[in-house]
Amino acid sequence: MGLWIAIALLRLLAADPFTAERERMVRDQIEDRGIHDAAVLRAMRTVPRHLFVPENGRRLAYADHPLSIGHGATISQPFVVAWMTELLEPSKAHKVLEIGTGSGYQAAVLSGLVNHVYTIEIVPELAASARQTLQKLGYGNVTVREGDGYKGWPEEAPFDRIILTAAPREVPKALVEQLAKGGRLVAPVGSGPWGQELTVMHKQPDGSIRQRSMGGVAFVPMVPK
């Protein structure tokens, strides 16, 4: 390693002591499990995950499992965030609706990949905290609303992409209606408290829906207001 490269690396690590952990997370937990979309990997390397977890849990921020963020909510396992983001197939022109803001981490990951993220959180304290964190870190293309995710965000519809980070028994009709033709929705779906199917729905040009299951996941249940 050249002297200047070594100096640059040391400066980077000094500015963000979690850089090496984040790189290790992407390499060992995400790339090694088959996520290869370059833009998604770049987002996962860039977003400071430790700033989206409670301060007393930051030493575990890059661990290979979900973490509690209070109020019965969690921040998803890093691989699951990357997997769902890749399945969403986001692009810079897209307007995205997220149901279940949580800490704001998934919205931050999407922020650099799409035009705008609209995200809804049912827990007032989480909505306020996520809004503050996202604003502080400069994610200006994310809008947070406290409200009922089952109703979606009709005044901003249609959405090119919709992602759910809590599990409904079935995908709410309002969200299907707010998905644009040609759009894609990714959600954990099922009635089990800790076991659902990760489902990808694609709305055809004629408005019909095609869907497929990608395998089992475990998310907190989605509840109405």
mmCIF file of C-alpha atoms in Angstrom:
data_model
loop_
_atom_site.group_PDB
_atom_site.id
_atom_site.type_symbol
_atom_site.label_atom_id
_atom_site.label_comp_id
_atom_site.label_asym_id
_atom_site.label_seq_id
_atom_site.Cartn_x
_atom_site.Cartn_y
_atom_site.Cartn_z
ATOM 1 C CA MET A 1 0.000 0.000 0.000
ATOM 2 C CA GLY A 2 1.398 3.412 -1.019
ATOM 3 C CA LEU A 3 2.046 6.096 1.578
ATOM 4 C CA TRP A 4 -0.664 8.458 0.313
ATOM 5 C CA ILE A 5 -3.247 5.679 0.142
ATOM 6 C CA ALA A 6 -2.395 4.694 3.707
ATOM 7 C CA ILE A 7 -2.759 8.308 4.874
ATOM 8 C CA ALA A 8 -6.106 8.674 3.081
ATOM 9 C CA LEU A 9 -7.363 5.451 4.658
ATOM 10 C CA LEU A 10 -6.299 6.573 8.124
ATOM 11 C CA ARG A 11 -8.095 9.896 7.651
ATOM 12 C CA LEU A 12 -11.235 8.110 6.496
ATOM 13 C CA LEU A 13 -11.194 5.790 9.474
ATOM 14 C CA ALA A 14 -10.619 8.719 11.827
ATOM 15 C CA ALA A 15 -13.632 10.556 10.378
ATOM 16 C CA ASP A 16 -15.869 7.506 10.676
ATOM 17 C CA PRO A 17 -14.582 4.769 13.003
ATOM 18 C CA PHE A 18 -17.257 2.402 11.665
ATOM 19 C CA THR A 19 -16.005 2.470 8.051
ATOM 20 C CA ALA A 20 -14.135 -0.818 8.389
ATOM 21 C CA GLU A 21 -17.122 -2.495 10.068
ATOM 22 C CA ARG A 22 -19.432 -1.281 7.327
ATOM 23 C CA GLU A 23 -17.101 -2.614 4.628
ATOM 24 C CA ARG A 24 -16.885 -5.955 6.435
ATOM 25 C CA MET A 25 -20.693 -6.034 6.723
ATOM 26 C CA VAL A 26 -21.101 -5.557 2.980
ATOM 27 C CA ARG A 27 -18.425 -8.080 2.070
ATOM 28 C CA ASP A 28 -19.289 -10.877 4.493
ATOM 29 C CA GLN A 29 -23.026 -10.495 5.092
ATOM 30 C CA ILE A 30 -24.291 -9.126 1.781
ATOM 31 C CA GLU A 31 -21.993 -9.817 -1.185
ATOM 32 C CA ASP A 32 -21.176 -13.321 0.031
ATOM 33 C CA ARG A 33 -24.922 -14.097 0.136
ATOM 34 C CA GLY A 34 -25.519 -13.129 -3.465
ATOM 35 C CA ILE A 35 -26.370 -9.417 -3.539
ATOM 36 C CA HIS A 36 -24.460 -7.990 -6.508
ATOM 37 C CA ASP A 37 -26.256 -4.803 -7.578
ATOM 38 C CA ALA A 38 -23.468 -2.209 -7.538
ATOM 39 C CA ALA A 39 -25.740 0.707 -6.582
ATOM 40 C CA VAL A 40 -27.255 -1.230 -3.674
ATOM 41 C CA LEU A 41 -23.835 -2.272 -2.395
ATOM 42 C CA ARG A 42 -22.639 1.320 -2.658
ATOM 43 C CA ALA A 43 -25.627 2.521 -0.634
ATOM 44 C CA MET A 44 -25.024 -0.100 2.040
ATOM 45 C CA ARG A 45 -21.379 0.985 2.242
ATOM 46 C CA THR A 46 -22.298 4.649 2.481
ATOM 47 C CA VAL A 47 -25.199 4.930 4.935
ATOM 48 C CA PRO A 48 -23.965 5.127 8.560
ATOM 49 C CA ARG A 49 -26.130 2.380 10.050
ATOM 50 C CA HIS A 50 -24.822 3.046 13.573
ATOM 51 C CA LEU A 51 -26.500 6.451 13.572
ATOM 52 C CA PHE A 52 -29.903 4.807 13.049
ATOM 53 C CA VAL A 53 -29.788 2.655 16.194
ATOM 54 C CA PRO A 54 -30.028 3.720 19.851
ATOM 55 C CA GLU A 55 -26.711 4.940 21.195
ATOM 56 C CA ASN A 56 -26.403 2.056 23.654
ATOM 57 C CA GLY A 57 -26.646 -0.438 20.763
ATOM 58 C CA ARG A 58 -24.175 1.101 18.345
ATOM 59 C CA ARG A 59 -21.445 -1.431 19.046
ATOM 60 C CA LEU A 60 -23.792 -4.023 17.494
ATOM 61 C CA ALA A 61 -24.980 -1.820 14.624
ATOM 62 C CA TYR A 62 -23.196 -3.863 11.939
ATOM 63 C CA ALA A 63 -23.898 -7.290 13.412
ATOM 64 C CA ASP A 64 -25.629 -9.943 11.317
ATOM 65 C CA HIS A 65 -29.051 -9.690 12.952
ATOM 66 C CA PRO A 66 -31.895 -7.203 13.542
ATOM 67 C CA LEU A 67 -31.722 -4.811 16.488
ATOM 68 C CA SER A 68 -34.392 -3.352 18.728
ATOM 69 C CA ILE A 69 -35.025 0.369 18.290
ATOM 70 C CA GLY A 70 -37.711 0.570 20.975
ATOM 71 C CA HIS A 71 -41.515 0.706 20.861
ATOM 72 C CA GLY A 72 -41.650 -2.927 19.739
ATOM 73 C CA ALA A 73 -39.857 -2.116 16.472
ATOM 74 C CA THR A 74 -36.572 -3.283 14.981
ATOM 75 C CA ILE A 75 -33.998 -2.232 12.418
ATOM 76 C CA SER A 76 -33.763 -5.123 9.979
ATOM 77 C CA GLN A 77 -30.735 -7.355 9.520
ATOM 78 C CA PRO A 78 -28.337 -5.696 7.017
ATOM 79 C CA PHE A 79 -28.699 -8.527 4.487
ATOM 80 C CA VAL A 80 -32.491 -8.255 4.531
ATOM 81 C CA VAL A 81 -32.310 -4.498 3.887
ATOM 82 C CA ALA A 82 -29.991 -5.064 0.930
ATOM 83 C CA TRP A 83 -32.057 -7.994 -0.376
ATOM 84 C CA MET A 84 -35.341 -6.108 -0.292
ATOM 85 C CA THR A 85 -33.704 -3.053 -1.856
ATOM 86 C CA GLU A 86 -32.306 -5.140 -4.716
ATOM 87 C CA LEU A 87 -35.689 -6.845 -5.251
ATOM 88 C CA LEU A 88 -37.319 -3.422 -5.454
ATOM 89 C CA GLU A 89 -35.144 -2.571 -8.485
ATOM 90 C CA PRO A 90 -35.006 1.166 -7.693
ATOM 91 C CA SER A 91 -33.863 3.801 -10.165
ATOM 92 C CA LYS A 92 -33.145 7.529 -10.004
ATOM 93 C CA ALA A 93 -36.473 8.477 -11.587
ATOM 94 C CA HIS A 94 -38.605 6.580 -9.063
ATOM 95 C CA LYS A 95 -40.973 7.891 -6.429
ATOM 96 C CA VAL A 96 -41.053 5.366 -3.589
ATOM 97 C CA LEU A 97 -43.476 4.751 -0.736
ATOM 98 C CA GLU A 98 -42.153 3.013 2.371
ATOM 99 C CA ILE A 99 -44.500 1.647 5.021
ATOM 100 C CA GLY A 100 -42.787 1.348 8.401
ATOM 101 C CA THR A 101 -40.134 4.070 8.728
ATOM 102 C CA GLY A 102 -38.727 2.689 11.970
ATOM 103 C CA SER A 103 -35.384 4.370 12.553
ATOM 104 C CA GLY A 104 -35.230 5.713 8.990
ATOM 105 C CA TYR A 105 -32.417 3.383 7.870
ATOM 106 C CA GLN A 106 -34.206 1.745 4.934
ATOM 107 C CA ALA A 107 -35.335 5.173 3.712
ATOM 108 C CA ALA A 108 -31.745 6.437 3.927
ATOM 109 C CA VAL A 109 -30.509 3.476 1.866
ATOM 110 C CA LEU A 110 -33.153 4.199 -0.773
ATOM 111 C CA SER A 111 -32.502 7.944 -0.695
ATOM 112 C CA GLY A 112 -29.422 7.774 -2.896
ATOM 113 C CA LEU A 113 -31.031 5.355 -5.345
ATOM 114 C CA VAL A 114 -34.331 7.089 -6.172
ATOM 115 C CA ASN A 115 -35.858 10.513 -6.774
ATOM 116 C CA HIS A 116 -37.899 10.755 -3.564
ATOM 117 C CA VAL A 117 -38.915 8.533 -0.652
ATOM 118 C CA TYR A 118 -42.241 9.025 1.147
ATOM 119 C CA THR A 119 -42.256 7.028 4.350
ATOM 120 C CA ILE A 120 -45.020 6.402 6.907
ATOM 121 C CA GLU A 121 -44.554 5.408 10.554
ATOM 122 C CA ILE A 122 -47.429 4.597 12.910
ATOM 123 C CA VAL A 123 -45.485 5.181 16.173
ATOM 124 C CA PRO A 124 -45.263 8.934 16.849
ATOM 125 C CA GLU A 125 -41.962 8.724 18.711
ATOM 126 C CA LEU A 126 -40.303 6.731 15.920
ATOM 127 C CA ALA A 127 -41.654 9.060 13.226
ATOM 128 C CA ALA A 128 -40.272 12.097 15.052
ATOM 129 C CA SER A 129 -36.909 10.476 15.746
ATOM 130 C CA ALA A 130 -36.480 9.218 12.170
ATOM 131 C CA ARG A 131 -37.405 12.621 10.745
ATOM 132 C CA GLN A 132 -34.824 14.299 12.979
ATOM 133 C CA THR A 133 -32.081 11.787 12.109
ATOM 134 C CA LEU A 134 -32.715 11.962 8.364
ATOM 135 C CA GLN A 135 -32.759 15.755 8.377
ATOM 136 C CA LYS A 136 -29.611 15.963 10.490
ATOM 137 C CA LEU A 137 -27.741 13.631 8.127
ATOM 138 C CA GLY A 138 -28.864 15.521 5.037
ATOM 139 C CA TYR A 139 -31.301 13.076 3.436
ATOM 140 C CA GLY A 140 -33.334 15.861 1.887
ATOM 141 C CA ASN A 141 -35.325 13.701 -0.523
ATOM 142 C CA VAL A 142 -37.064 11.738 2.259
ATOM 143 C CA THR A 143 -40.431 12.875 3.631
ATOM 144 C CA VAL A 144 -41.647 11.273 6.880
ATOM 145 C CA ARG A 145 -45.294 11.119 7.907
ATOM 146 C CA GLU A 146 -46.800 9.796 11.106
ATOM 147 C CA GLY A 147 -49.868 7.779 10.143
ATOM 148 C CA ASP A 148 -51.571 4.557 9.159
ATOM 149 C CA GLY A 149 -49.622 2.619 6.544
ATOM 150 C CA TYR A 150 -52.724 0.650 5.578
ATOM 151 C CA LYS A 151 -54.071 3.834 3.962
ATOM 152 C CA GLY A 152 -50.877 4.635 2.091
ATOM 153 C CA TRP A 153 -50.275 8.184 0.866
ATOM 154 C CA PRO A 154 -53.038 8.789 -1.707
ATOM 155 C CA GLU A 155 -52.255 12.444 -2.428
ATOM 156 C CA GLU A 156 -48.763 11.488 -3.652
ATOM 157 C CA ALA A 157 -49.827 8.360 -5.578
ATOM 158 C CA PRO A 158 -49.102 6.673 -7.859
ATOM 159 C CA PHE A 159 -45.761 5.312 -6.678
ATOM 160 C CA ASP A 160 -43.227 3.576 -8.908
ATOM 161 C CA ARG A 161 -42.118 1.400 -6.011
ATOM 162 C CA ILE A 162 -43.615 0.470 -2.631
ATOM 163 C CA ILE A 163 -41.766 -1.317 0.167
ATOM 164 C CA LEU A 164 -43.174 -2.587 3.472
ATOM 165 C CA THR A 165 -40.924 -3.147 6.462
ATOM 166 C CA ALA A 166 -43.670 -4.600 8.654
ATOM 167 C CA ALA A 167 -45.796 -7.616 7.791
ATOM 168 C CA PRO A 168 -49.529 -7.408 6.975
ATOM 169 C CA ARG A 169 -51.678 -10.541 6.787
ATOM 170 C CA GLU A 170 -52.179 -9.592 3.142
ATOM 171 C CA VAL A 171 -51.084 -6.583 1.103
ATOM 172 C CA PRO A 172 -53.555 -3.743 1.754
ATOM 173 C CA LYS A 173 -55.815 -2.952 -1.197
ATOM 174 C CA ALA A 174 -55.024 0.774 -0.898
ATOM 175 C CA LEU A 175 -51.325 0.105 -1.494
ATOM 176 C CA VAL A 176 -52.012 -2.038 -4.560
ATOM 177 C CA GLU A 177 -54.192 0.768 -5.915
ATOM 178 C CA GLN A 178 -51.461 3.351 -5.254
ATOM 179 C CA LEU A 179 -48.834 1.311 -7.125
ATOM 180 C CA ALA A 180 -48.228 2.674 -10.621
ATOM 181 C CA LYS A 181 -48.693 0.458 -13.659
ATOM 182 C CA GLY A 182 -45.354 -1.169 -14.287
ATOM 183 C CA GLY A 183 -44.558 -0.654 -10.599
ATOM 184 C CA ARG A 184 -43.127 -3.111 -8.107
ATOM 185 C CA LEU A 185 -44.028 -3.761 -4.456
ATOM 186 C CA VAL A 186 -41.890 -5.725 -1.990
ATOM 187 C CA ALA A 187 -43.355 -6.840 1.345
ATOM 188 C CA PRO A 188 -43.232 -9.540 4.017
ATOM 189 C CA VAL A 189 -46.717 -11.048 3.997
ATOM 190 C CA GLY A 190 -48.329 -13.514 6.404
ATOM 191 C CA SER A 191 -50.239 -14.008 9.618
ATOM 192 C CA GLY A 192 -47.480 -15.552 11.703
ATOM 193 C CA PRO A 193 -46.104 -13.203 14.369
ATOM 194 C CA TRP A 194 -42.495 -13.963 13.349
ATOM 195 C CA GLY A 195 -42.754 -15.838 10.074
ATOM 196 C CA GLN A 196 -43.889 -14.512 6.711
ATOM 197 C CA GLU A 197 -43.154 -14.853 3.001
ATOM 198 C CA LEU A 198 -41.177 -12.106 1.306
ATOM 199 C CA THR A 199 -43.440 -11.259 -1.625
ATOM 200 C CA VAL A 200 -42.732 -9.321 -4.812
ATOM 201 C CA MET A 201 -45.742 -7.903 -6.663
ATOM 202 C CA HIS A 202 -45.516 -6.436 -10.163
ATOM 203 C CA LYS A 203 -48.395 -4.410 -11.590
ATOM 204 C CA GLN A 204 -48.829 -5.102 -15.280
ATOM 205 C CA PRO A 205 -49.668 -2.395 -17.865
ATOM 206 C CA ASP A 206 -53.293 -3.585 -17.812
ATOM 207 C CA GLY A 207 -53.461 -3.201 -14.023
ATOM 208 C CA SER A 208 -53.342 -6.913 -13.226
ATOM 209 C CA ILE A 209 -50.939 -8.196 -10.555
ATOM 210 C CA ARG A 210 -48.295 -10.864 -10.791
ATOM 211 C CA GLN A 211 -46.601 -11.963 -7.602
ATOM 212 C CA ARG A 212 -43.985 -14.409 -6.405
ATOM 213 C CA SER A 213 -42.599 -15.508 -3.083
ATOM 214 C CA MET A 214 -38.876 -15.165 -2.454
ATOM 215 C CA GLY A 215 -38.739 -17.169 0.783
ATOM 216 C CA GLY A 216 -39.353 -16.927 4.496
ATOM 217 C CA VAL A 217 -38.589 -13.830 6.582
ATOM 218 C CA ALA A 218 -39.392 -12.574 10.078
ATOM 219 C CA PHE A 219 -40.807 -9.075 10.565
ATOM 220 C CA VAL A 220 -42.890 -7.407 13.226
ATOM 221 C CA PRO A 221 -46.605 -7.422 12.318
ATOM 222 C CA MET A 222 -48.076 -4.406 10.546
ATOM 223 C CA VAL A 223 -50.862 -2.890 12.610
ATOM 224 C CA PRO A 224 -53.536 -0.318 11.685
ATOM 225 C CA LYS A 225 -53.797 3.070 13.436
#
